[in-house]
Tab-separated table of C-alpha atoms and ligand atoms in Angstrom:
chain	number	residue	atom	x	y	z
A	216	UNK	CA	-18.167	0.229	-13.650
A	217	UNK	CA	-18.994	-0.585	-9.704
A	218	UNK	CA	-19.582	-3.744	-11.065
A	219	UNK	CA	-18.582	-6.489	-8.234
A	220	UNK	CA	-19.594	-9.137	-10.458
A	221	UNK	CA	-16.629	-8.225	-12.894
A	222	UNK	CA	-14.216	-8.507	-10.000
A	223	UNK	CA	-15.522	-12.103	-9.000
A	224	UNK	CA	-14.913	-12.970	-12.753
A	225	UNK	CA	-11.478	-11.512	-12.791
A	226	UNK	CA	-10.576	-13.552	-9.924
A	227	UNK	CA	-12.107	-16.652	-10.625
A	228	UNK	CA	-10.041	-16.611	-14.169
A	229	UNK	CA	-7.270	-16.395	-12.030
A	230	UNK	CA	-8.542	-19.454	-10.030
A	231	UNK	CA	-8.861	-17.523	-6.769
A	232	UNK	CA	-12.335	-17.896	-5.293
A	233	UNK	CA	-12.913	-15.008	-3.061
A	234	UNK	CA	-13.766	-16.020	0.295
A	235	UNK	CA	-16.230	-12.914	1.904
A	236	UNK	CA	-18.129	-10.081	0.425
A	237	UNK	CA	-17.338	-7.652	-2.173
A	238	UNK	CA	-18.976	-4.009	-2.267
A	239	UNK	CA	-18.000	-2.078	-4.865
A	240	UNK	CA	-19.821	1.677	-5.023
A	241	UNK	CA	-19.672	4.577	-7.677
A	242	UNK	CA	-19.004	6.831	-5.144
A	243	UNK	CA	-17.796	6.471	-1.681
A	244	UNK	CA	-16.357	8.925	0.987
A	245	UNK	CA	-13.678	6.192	1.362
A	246	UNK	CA	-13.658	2.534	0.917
A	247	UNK	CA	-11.327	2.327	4.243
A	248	UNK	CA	-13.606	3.811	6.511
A	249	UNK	CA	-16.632	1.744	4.818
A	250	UNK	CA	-14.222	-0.973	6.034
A	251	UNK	CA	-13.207	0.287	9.140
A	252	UNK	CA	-16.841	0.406	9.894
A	253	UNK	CA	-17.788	-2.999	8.773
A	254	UNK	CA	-15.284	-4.447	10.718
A	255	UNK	CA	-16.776	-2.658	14.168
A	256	UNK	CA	-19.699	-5.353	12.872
A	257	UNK	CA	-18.293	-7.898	12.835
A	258	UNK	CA	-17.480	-8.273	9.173
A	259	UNK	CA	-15.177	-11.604	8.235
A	260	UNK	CA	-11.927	-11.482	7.363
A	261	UNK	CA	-11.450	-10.388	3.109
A	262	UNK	CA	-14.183	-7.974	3.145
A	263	UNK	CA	-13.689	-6.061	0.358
A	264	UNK	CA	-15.066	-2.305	-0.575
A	265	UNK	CA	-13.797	-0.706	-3.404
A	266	UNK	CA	-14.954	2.774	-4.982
A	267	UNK	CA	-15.104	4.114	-8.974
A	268	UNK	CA	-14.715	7.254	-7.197
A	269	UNK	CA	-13.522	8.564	-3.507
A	270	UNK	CA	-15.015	11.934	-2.342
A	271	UNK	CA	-12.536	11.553	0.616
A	272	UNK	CA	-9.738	9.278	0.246
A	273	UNK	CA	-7.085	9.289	2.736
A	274	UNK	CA	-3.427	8.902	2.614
A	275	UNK	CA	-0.800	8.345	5.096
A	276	UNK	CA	0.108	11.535	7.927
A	277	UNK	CA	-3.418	12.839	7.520
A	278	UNK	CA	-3.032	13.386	3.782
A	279	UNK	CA	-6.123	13.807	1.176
A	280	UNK	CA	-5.888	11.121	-1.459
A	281	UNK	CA	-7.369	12.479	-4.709
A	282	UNK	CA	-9.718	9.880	-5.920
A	283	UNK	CA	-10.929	10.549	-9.314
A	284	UNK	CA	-12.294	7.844	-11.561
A	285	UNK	CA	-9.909	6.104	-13.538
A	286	UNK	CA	-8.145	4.770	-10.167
A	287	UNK	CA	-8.473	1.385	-8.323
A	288	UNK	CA	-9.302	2.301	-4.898
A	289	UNK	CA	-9.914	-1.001	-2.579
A	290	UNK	CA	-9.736	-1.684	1.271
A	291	UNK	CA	-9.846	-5.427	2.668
A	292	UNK	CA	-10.914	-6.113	6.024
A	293	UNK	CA	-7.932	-9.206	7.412
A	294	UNK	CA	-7.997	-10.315	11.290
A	295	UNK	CA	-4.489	-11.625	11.055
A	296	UNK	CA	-3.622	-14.088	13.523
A	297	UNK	CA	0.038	-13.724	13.476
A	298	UNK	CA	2.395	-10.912	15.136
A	299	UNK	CA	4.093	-9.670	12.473
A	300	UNK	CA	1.763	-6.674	11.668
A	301	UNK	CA	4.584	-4.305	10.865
A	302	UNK	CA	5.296	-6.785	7.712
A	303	UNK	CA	1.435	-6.375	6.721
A	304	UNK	CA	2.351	-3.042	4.631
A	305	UNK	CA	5.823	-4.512	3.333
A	306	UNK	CA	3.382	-7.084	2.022
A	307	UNK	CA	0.711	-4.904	0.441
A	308	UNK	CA	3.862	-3.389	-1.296
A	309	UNK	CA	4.534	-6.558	-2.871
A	310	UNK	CA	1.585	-7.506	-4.049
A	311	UNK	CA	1.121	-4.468	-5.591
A	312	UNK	CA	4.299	-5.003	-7.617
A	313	UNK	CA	3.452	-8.193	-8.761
A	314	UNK	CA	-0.184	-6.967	-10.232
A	315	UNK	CA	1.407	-3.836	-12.022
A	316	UNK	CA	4.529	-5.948	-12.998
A	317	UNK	CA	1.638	-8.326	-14.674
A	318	UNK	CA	0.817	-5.357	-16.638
A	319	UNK	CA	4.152	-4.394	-18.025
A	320	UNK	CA	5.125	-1.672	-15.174
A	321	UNK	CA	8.439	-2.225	-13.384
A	322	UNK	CA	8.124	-0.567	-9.892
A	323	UNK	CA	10.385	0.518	-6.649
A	324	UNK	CA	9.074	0.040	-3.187
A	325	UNK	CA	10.070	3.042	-1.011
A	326	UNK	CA	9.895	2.228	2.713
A	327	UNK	CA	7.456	1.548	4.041
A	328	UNK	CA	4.911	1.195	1.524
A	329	UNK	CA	4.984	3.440	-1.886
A	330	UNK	CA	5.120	2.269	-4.459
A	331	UNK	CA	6.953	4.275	-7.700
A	332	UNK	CA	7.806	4.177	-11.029
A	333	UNK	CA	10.733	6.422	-11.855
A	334	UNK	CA	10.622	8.327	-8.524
A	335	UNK	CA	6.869	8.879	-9.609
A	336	UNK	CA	3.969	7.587	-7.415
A	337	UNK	CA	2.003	4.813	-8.890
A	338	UNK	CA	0.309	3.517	-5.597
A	339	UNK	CA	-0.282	3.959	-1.964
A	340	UNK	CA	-1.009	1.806	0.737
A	341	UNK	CA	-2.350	2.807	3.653
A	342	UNK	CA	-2.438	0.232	7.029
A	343	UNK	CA	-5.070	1.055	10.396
A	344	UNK	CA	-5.611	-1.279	13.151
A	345	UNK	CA	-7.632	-1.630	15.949
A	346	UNK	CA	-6.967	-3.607	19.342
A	347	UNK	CA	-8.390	-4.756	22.172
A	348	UNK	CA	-7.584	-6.733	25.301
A	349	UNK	CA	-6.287	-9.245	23.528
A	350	UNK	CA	-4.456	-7.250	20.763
A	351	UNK	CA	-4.658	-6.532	17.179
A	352	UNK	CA	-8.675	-7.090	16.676
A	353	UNK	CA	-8.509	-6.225	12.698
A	354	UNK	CA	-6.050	-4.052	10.273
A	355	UNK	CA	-7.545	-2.737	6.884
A	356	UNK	CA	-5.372	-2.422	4.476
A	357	UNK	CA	-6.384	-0.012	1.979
A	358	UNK	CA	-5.059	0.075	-1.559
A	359	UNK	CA	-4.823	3.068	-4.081
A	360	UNK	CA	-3.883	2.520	-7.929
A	361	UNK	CA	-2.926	4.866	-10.182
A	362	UNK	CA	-4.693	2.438	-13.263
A	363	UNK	CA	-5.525	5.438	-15.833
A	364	UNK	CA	-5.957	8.795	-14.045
A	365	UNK	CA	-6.286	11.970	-15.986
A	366	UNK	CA	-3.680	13.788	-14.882
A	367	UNK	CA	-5.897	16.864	-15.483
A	368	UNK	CA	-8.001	15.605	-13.275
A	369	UNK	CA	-5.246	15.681	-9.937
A	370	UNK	CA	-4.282	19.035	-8.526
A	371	UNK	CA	-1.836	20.677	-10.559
A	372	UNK	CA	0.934	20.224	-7.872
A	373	UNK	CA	0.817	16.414	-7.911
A	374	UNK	CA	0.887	15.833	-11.574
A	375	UNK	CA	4.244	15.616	-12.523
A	376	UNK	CA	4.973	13.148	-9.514
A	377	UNK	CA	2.246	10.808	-10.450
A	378	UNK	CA	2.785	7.846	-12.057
A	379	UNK	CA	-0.102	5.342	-14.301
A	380	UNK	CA	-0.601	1.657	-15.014
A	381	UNK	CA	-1.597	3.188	-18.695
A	382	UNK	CA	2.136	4.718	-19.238
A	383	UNK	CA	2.741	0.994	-20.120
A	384	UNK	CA	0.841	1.351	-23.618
A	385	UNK	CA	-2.708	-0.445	-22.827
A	386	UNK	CA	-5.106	0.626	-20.124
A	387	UNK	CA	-6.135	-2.494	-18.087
A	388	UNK	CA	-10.010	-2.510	-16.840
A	389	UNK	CA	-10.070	-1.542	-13.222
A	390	UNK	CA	-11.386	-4.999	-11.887
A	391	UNK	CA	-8.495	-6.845	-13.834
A	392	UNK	CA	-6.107	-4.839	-11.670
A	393	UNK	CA	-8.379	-5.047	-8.994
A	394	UNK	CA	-8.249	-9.452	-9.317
A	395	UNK	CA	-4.292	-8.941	-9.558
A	396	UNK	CA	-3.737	-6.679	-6.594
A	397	UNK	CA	-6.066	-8.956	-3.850
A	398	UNK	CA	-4.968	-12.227	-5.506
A	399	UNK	CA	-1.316	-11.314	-4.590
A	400	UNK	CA	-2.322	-9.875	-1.410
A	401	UNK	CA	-3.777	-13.364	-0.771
A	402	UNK	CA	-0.373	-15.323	-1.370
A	403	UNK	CA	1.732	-12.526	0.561
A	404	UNK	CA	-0.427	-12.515	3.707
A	405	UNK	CA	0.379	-16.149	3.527
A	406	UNK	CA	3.594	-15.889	3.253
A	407	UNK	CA	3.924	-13.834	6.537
A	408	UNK	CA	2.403	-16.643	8.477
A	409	UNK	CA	4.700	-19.091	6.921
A	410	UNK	CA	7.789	-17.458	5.946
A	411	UNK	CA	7.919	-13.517	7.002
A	412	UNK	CA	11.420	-13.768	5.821
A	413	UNK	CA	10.378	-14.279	2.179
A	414	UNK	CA	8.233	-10.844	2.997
A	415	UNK	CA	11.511	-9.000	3.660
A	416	UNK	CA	13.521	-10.507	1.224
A	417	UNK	CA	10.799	-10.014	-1.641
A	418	UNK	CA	10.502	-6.258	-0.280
A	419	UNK	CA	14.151	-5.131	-0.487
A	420	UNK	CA	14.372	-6.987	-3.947
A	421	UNK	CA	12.290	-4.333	-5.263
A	422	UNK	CA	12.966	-1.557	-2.309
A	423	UNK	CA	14.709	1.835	-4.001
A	424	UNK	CA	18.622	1.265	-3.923
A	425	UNK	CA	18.930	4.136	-1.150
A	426	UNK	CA	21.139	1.691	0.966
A	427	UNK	CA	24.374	3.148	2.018
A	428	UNK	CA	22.750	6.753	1.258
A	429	UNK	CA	22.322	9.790	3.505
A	430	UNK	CA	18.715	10.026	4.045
A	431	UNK	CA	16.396	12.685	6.250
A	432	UNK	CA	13.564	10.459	7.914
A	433	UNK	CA	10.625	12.522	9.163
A	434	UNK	CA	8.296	11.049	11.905
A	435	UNK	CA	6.357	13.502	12.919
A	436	UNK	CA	8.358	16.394	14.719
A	437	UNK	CA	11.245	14.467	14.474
A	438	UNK	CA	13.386	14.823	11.862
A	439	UNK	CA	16.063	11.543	11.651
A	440	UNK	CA	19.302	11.965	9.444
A	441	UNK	CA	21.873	9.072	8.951
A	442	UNK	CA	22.661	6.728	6.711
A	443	UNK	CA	19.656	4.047	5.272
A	444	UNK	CA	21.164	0.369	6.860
A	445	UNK	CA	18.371	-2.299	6.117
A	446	UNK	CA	14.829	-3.328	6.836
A	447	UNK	CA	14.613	-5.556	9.942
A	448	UNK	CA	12.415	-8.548	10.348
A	449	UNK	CA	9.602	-6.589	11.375
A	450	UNK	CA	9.615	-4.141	8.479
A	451	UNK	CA	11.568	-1.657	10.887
A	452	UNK	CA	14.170	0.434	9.285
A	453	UNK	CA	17.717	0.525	10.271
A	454	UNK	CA	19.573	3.926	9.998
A	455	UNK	CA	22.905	4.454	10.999
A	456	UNK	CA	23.498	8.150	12.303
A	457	UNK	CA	26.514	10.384	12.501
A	458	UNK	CA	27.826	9.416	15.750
A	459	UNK	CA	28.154	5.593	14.682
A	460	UNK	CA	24.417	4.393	16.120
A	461	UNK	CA	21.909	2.627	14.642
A	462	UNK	CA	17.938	3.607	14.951
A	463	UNK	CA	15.525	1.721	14.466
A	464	UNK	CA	12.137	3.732	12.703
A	465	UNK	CA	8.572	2.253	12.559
A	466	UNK	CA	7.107	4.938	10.428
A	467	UNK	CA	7.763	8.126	8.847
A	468	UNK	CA	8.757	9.815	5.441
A	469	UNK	CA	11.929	9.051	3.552
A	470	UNK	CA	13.832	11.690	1.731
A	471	UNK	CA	17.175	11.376	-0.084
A	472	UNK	CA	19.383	13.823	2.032
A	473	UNK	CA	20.772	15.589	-1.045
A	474	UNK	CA	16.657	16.186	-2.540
A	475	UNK	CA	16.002	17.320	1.384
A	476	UNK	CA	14.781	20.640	2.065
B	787	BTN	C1	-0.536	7.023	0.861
B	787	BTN	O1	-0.611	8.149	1.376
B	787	BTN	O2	0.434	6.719	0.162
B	787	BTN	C2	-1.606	6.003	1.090
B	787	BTN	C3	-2.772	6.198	0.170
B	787	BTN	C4	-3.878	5.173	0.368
B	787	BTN	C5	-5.079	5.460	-0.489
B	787	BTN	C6	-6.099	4.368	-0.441
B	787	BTN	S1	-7.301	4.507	-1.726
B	787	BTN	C7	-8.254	3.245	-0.990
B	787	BTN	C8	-8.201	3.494	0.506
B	787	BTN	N1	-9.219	4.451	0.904
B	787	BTN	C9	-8.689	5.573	1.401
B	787	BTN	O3	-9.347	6.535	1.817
B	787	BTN	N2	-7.352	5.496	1.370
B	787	BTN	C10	-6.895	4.224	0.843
């Protein structure tokens, strides 16, 4: 595999020509600080680094990322020029669906950016920024796919709460999903600059039915327990809590109240 040629195919069948570099390696610590670092060059906007393999892949709260091959693991470099960064995950979330949906797997978005089949974990997404004086400078957004890991190959504790493209019956090559996944990245980025609104709507269309339901929320220390509201229009989450008020949470964990413990 590693083969960035195959990717540039993929996309081009889709009629998307790919507008800055794409590195694909056998074997990378992980693509998103190959990105990260890139972009403290300079790098344009769409630089792409994916991996066959990550020796460290991260995952959201500090969290290892187990990177065998058999995954799609891709960051992209954007220097968006709008404000709505919070959105930029809700997005990724989307786009996501639509490539796995293109390969016969229905998913559920779970705030603020997993992505599940069944309760089980088909992707991650994983947002960093940096700023400077005159804000955001450059977010990468990195991208991890469950396409056709061995489950043998995942510590034993995350097995049964993983999730694969190749549950659907066929087992897509990696750079197909890889064209599907930054092709609808492409038209959702868009869409924030045009019509965030279509973001948000397009995310709770898919977003676990949890509305109405006690949840435990846990940023950090804090652990946040009230009823799941809505997503705002900056990808915020509205939570109504026991006394009648409603909070508004930028990131943390999401647990049904009942599963919470
Ligand atoms: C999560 O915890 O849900 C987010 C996981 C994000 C994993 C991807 S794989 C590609 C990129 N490189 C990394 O080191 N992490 C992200």
């Amino acid at each position: 595999m590693a083969d960035a040629a195959a990717l540039r195919r993929a996309l081009a069948e889709r009629g998307v020509s790919w507008p800055a570099d794409c590195e694909w390696h056998e074997r990378l610590g992980s693509t998103s600080d190959r990105v990260k670092a890139l972009a403290r060059e300079g790098a344009p906007e769409w630089t792409v680094v994916l991996a066959d393999v990550q020796t460290h892949g991260r995952g959201r709260e500090g969290r290892l990322w187990s990177s065998p091959a058999g995954g799609l693991y891709v960051s992209v470099l954007m220097r968006p020029r709008f404000p709505q960064l919070g959105l930029l995950s809700l997005a990724a979330g989307v786009a996501v669906a639509e490539a796995a949906a293109e390969h016969g797997v229905a998913v559920e978005l779970k705030w603020p950016n997993d992505v599940q089949v069944e309760g089980r974990k088909l992707a991650g997404i994983l947002a960093e920024s940096a700023s400077g004086p005159s804000g955001v400078e450059w977010v990468c957004v990195g991208i991890g796919v469950n396409v056709a890991v061995p489950l043998a190959a995942l510590p034993v504790e995350l097995r049964p709460r993983v999730a694969c493209l190749a549950e659907s019956g066929s087992t897509p090559p990696v750079a197909t999903v890889a064209a599907a996944v930054l092709a609808w990245l492409r038209v959702w980025y868009d869409a924030l600059g045009s019509s965030p609104a279509s973001v948000v709507a397009a995310w709770r269309r898919r977003a676990v039915a949890w509305w109405g339901e006690t949840v435990e929320i846990r940023t950090g220390e804090e652990t946040l327990r009230g009823r799941l509201a809505d997503v705002d229009d900056e990808g915020a989450l509205l939570v109504t809590t026991a006394d009648g008020r409603s909070r508004r949470v930028i990131s943390g964990e999401v647990v049904q109240a009942r599963r919470a413990g």
